Tab-separated table of N, CA, C and O in Angstrom:
chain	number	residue	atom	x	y	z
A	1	UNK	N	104.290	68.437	55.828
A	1	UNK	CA	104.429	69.091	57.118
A	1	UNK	C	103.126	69.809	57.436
A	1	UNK	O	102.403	70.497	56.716
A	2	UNK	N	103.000	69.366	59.049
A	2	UNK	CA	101.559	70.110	58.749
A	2	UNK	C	101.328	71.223	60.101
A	2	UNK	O	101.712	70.563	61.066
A	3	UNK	N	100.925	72.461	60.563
A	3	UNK	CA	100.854	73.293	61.493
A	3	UNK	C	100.161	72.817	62.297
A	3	UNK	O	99.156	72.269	61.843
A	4	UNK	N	100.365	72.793	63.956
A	4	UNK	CA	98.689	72.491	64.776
A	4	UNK	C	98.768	73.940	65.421
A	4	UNK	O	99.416	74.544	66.276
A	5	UNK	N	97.760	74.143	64.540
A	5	UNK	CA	97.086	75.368	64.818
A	5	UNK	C	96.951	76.072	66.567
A	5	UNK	O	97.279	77.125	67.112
A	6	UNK	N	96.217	74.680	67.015
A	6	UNK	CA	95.820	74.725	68.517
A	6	UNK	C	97.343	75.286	69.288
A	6	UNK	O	97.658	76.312	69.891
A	7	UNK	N	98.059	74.008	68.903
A	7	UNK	CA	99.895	74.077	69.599
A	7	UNK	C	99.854	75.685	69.389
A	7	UNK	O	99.876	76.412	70.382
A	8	UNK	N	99.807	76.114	68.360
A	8	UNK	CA	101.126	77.636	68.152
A	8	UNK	C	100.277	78.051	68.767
A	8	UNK	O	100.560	78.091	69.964
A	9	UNK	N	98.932	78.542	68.427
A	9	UNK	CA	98.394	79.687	69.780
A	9	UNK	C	98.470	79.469	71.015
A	9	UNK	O	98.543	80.510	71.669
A	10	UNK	N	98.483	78.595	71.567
A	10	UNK	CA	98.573	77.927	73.424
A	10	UNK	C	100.087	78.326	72.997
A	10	UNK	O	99.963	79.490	72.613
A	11	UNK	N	101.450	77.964	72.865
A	11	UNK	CA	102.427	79.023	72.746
A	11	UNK	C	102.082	80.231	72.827
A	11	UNK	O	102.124	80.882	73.871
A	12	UNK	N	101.556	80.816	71.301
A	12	UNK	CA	101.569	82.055	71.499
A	12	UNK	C	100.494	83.041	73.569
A	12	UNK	O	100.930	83.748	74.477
A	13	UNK	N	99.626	82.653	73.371
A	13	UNK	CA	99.512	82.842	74.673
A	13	UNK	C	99.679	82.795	75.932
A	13	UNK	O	99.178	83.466	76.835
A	14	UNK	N	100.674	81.666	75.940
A	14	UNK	CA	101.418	81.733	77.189
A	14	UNK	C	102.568	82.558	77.110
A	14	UNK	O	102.929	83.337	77.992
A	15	UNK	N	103.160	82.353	75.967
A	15	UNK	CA	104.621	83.747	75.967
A	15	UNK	C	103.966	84.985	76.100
A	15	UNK	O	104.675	85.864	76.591
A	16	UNK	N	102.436	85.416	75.706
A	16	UNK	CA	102.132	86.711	75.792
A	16	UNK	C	101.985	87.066	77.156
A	16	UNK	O	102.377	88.041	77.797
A	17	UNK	N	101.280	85.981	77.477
A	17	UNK	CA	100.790	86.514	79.029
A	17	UNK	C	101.743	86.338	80.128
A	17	UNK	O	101.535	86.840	81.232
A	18	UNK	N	102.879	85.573	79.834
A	18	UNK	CA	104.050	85.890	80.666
A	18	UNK	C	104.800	87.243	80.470
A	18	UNK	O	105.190	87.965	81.387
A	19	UNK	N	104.936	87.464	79.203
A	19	UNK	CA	105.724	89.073	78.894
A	19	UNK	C	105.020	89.996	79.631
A	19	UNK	O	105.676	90.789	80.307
A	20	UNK	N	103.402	90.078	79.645
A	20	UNK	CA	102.775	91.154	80.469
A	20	UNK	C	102.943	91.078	81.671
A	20	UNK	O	102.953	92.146	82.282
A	21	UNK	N	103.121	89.886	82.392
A	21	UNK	CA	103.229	89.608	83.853
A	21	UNK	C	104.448	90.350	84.105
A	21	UNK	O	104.464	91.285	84.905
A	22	UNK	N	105.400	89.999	83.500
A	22	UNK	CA	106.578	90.518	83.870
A	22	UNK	C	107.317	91.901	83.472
A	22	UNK	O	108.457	92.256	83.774
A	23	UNK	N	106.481	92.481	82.817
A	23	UNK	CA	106.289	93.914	82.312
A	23	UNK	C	105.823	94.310	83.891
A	23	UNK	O	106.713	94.610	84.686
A	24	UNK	N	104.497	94.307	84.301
A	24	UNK	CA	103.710	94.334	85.007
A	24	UNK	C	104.587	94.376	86.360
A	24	UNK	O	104.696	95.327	87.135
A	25	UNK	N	105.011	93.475	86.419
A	25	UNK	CA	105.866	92.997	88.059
A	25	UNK	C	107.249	93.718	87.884
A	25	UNK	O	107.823	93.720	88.972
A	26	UNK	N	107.868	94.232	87.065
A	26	UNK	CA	109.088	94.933	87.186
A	26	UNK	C	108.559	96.573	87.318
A	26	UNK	O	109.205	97.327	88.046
A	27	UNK	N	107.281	97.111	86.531
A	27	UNK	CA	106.797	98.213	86.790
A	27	UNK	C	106.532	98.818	87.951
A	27	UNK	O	106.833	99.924	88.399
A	28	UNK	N	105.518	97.319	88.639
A	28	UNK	CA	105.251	97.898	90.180
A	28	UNK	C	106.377	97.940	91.030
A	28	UNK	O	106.313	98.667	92.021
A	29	UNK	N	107.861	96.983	90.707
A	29	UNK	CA	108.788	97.124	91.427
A	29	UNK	C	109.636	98.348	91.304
A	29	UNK	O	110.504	98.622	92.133
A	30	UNK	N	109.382	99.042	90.305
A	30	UNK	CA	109.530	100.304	90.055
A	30	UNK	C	109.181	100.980	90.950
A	30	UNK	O	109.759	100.965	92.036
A	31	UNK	N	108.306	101.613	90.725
A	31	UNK	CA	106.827	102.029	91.499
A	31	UNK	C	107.245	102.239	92.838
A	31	UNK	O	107.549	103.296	93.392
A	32	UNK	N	107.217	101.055	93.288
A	32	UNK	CA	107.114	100.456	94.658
A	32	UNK	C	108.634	101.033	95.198
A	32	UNK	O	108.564	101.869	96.099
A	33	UNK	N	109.683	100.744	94.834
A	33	UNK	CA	111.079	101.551	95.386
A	33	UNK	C	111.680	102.799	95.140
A	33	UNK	O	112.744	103.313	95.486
A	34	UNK	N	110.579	103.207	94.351
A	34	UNK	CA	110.529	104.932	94.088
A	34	UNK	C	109.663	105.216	95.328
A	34	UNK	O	110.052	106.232	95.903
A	35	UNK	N	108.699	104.676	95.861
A	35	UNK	CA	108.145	105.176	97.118
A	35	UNK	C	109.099	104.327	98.782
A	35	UNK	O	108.893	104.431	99.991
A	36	UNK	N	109.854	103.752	98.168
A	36	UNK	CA	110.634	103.547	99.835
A	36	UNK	C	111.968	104.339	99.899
A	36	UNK	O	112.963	104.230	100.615
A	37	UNK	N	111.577	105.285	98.754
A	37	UNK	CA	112.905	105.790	98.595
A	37	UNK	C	113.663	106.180	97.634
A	37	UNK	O	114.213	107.246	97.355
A	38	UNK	N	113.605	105.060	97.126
A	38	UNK	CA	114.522	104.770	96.009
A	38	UNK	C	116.222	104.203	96.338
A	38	UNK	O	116.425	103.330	97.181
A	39	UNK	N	117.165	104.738	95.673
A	39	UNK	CA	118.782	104.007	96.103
A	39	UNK	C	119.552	104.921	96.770
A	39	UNK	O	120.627	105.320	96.322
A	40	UNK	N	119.024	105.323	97.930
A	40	UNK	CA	119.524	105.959	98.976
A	40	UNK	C	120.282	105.404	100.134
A	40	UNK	O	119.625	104.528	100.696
A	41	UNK	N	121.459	105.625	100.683
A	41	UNK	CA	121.839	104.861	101.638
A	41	UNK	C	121.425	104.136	103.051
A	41	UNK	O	121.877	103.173	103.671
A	42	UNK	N	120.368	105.043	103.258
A	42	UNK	CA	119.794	104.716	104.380
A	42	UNK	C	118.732	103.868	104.793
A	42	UNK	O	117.877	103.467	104.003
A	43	UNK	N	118.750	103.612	105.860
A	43	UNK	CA	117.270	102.523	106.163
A	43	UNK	C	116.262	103.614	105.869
A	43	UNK	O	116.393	104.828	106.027
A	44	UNK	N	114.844	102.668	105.237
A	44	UNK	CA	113.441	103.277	105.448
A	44	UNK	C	112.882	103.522	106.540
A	44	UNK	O	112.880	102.667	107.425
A	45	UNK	N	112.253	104.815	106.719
A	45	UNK	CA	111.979	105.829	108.163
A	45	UNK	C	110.690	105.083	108.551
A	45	UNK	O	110.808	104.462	109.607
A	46	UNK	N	109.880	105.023	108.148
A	46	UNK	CA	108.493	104.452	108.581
A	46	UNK	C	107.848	102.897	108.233
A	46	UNK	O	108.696	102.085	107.863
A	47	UNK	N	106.954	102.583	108.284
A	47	UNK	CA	106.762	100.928	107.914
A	47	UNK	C	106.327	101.256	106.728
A	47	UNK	O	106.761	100.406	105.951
A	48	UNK	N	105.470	102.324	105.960
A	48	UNK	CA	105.111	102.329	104.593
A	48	UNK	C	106.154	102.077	103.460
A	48	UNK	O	106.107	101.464	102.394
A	49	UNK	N	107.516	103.088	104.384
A	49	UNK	CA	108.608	102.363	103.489
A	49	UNK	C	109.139	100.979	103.661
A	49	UNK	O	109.513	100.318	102.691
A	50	UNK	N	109.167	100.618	104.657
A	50	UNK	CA	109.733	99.476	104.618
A	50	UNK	C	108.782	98.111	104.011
A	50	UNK	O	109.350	97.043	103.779
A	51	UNK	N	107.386	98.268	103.801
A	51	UNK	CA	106.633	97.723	103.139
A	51	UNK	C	107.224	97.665	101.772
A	51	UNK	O	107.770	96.596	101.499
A	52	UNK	N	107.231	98.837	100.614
A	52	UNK	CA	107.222	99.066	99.874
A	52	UNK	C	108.546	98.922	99.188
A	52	UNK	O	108.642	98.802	97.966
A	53	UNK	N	109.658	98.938	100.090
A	53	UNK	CA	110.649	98.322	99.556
A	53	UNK	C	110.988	96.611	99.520
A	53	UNK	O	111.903	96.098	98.876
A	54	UNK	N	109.744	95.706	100.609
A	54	UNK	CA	109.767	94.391	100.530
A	54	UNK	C	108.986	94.480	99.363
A	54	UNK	O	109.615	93.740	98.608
A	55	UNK	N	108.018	94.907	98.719
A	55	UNK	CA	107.252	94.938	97.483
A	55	UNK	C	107.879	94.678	96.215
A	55	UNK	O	107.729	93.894	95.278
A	56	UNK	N	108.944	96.013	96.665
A	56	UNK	CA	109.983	95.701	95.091
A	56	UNK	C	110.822	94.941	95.463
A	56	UNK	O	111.175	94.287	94.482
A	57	UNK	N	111.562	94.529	96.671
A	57	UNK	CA	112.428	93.379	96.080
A	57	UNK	C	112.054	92.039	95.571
A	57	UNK	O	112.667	91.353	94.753
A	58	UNK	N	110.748	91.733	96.301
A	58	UNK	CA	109.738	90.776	95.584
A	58	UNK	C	109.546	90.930	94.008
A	58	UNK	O	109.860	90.031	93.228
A	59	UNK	N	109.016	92.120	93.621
A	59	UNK	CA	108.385	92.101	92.710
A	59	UNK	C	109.869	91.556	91.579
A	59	UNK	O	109.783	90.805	90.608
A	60	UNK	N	111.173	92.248	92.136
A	60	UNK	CA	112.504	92.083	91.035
A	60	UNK	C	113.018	90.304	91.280
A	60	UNK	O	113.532	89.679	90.352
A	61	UNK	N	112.804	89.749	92.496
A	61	UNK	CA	113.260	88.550	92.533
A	61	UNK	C	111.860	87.732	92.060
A	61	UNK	O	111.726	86.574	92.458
A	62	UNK	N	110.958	88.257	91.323
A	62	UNK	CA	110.290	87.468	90.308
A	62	UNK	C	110.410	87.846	88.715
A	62	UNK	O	109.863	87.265	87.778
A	63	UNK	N	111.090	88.733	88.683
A	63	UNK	CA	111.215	88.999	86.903
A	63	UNK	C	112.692	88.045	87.299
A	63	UNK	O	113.046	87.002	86.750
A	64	UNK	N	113.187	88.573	88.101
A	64	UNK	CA	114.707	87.452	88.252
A	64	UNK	C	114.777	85.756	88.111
A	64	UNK	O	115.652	85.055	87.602
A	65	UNK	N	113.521	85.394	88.759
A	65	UNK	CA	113.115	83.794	89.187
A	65	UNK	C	112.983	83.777	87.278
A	65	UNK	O	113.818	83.200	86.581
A	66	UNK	N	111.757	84.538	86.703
A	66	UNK	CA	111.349	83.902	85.497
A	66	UNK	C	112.560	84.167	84.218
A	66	UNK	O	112.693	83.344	83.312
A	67	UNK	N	113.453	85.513	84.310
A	67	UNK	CA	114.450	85.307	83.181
A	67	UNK	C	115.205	84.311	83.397
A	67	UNK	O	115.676	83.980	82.309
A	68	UNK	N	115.798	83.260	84.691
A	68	UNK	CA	116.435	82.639	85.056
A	68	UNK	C	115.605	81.211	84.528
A	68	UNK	O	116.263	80.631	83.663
A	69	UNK	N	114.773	80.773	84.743
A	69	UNK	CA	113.596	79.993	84.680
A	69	UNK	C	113.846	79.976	82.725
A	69	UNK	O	113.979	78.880	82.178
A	70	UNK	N	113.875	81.167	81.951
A	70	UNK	CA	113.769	80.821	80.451
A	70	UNK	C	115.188	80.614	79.984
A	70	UNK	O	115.327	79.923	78.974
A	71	UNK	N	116.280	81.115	80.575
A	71	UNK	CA	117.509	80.843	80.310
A	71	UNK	C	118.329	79.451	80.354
A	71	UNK	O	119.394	79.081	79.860
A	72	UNK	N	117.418	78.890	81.114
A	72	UNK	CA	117.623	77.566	81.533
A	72	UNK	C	116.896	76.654	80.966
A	72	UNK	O	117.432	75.547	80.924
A	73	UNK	N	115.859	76.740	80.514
A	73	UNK	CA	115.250	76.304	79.674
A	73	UNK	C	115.789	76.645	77.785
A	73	UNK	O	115.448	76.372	76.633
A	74	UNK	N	116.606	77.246	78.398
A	74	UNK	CA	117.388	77.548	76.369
A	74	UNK	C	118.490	77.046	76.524
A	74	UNK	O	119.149	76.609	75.581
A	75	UNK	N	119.028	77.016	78.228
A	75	UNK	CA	120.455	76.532	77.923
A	75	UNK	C	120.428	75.096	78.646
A	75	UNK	O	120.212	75.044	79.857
A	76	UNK	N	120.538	74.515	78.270
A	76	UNK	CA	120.304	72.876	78.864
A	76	UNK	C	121.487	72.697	80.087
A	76	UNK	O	122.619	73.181	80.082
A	77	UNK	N	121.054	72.115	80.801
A	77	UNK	CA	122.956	72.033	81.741
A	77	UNK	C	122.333	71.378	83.164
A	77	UNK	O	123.083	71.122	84.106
């Protein structure tokens, strides 16, 4: 049995640099709906909020797209 070296690191660096992306993109969606507000009932008062809350729902319907994206890829169907 023999390791290819090349294979596991190109793995290993693509799982790394996806984990940071998506570290990264759930943070700013953080971020980003702590400044439109946060989970308050009401509409956002100005366009900065309403920017900033299209920011984070973006930023969450891409950690969403990619856990969905690896789940599916583990679960065959």
């Amino acid at each position: 049995m023999e390791i290819k070296w090349g294979n596991l690191g190109a793995v290993l660096g693509v799982s790394l640099g996806i984990t940071i992306t998506v570290v990264l993109m759930f943070s700013l969606g953080i971020v980003a709906w702590g400044r439109a507000g946060g989970p308050r009932g009401g509409q956002p008062r100005d366009g900065s909020e309403k920017a900033a809350l299209v920011v984070a729902v973006l930023c969450f319907a891409a950690c969403l797209a990619v856990a969905a994206y690896g789940i599916d890829l583990i679960i065959p169907g």
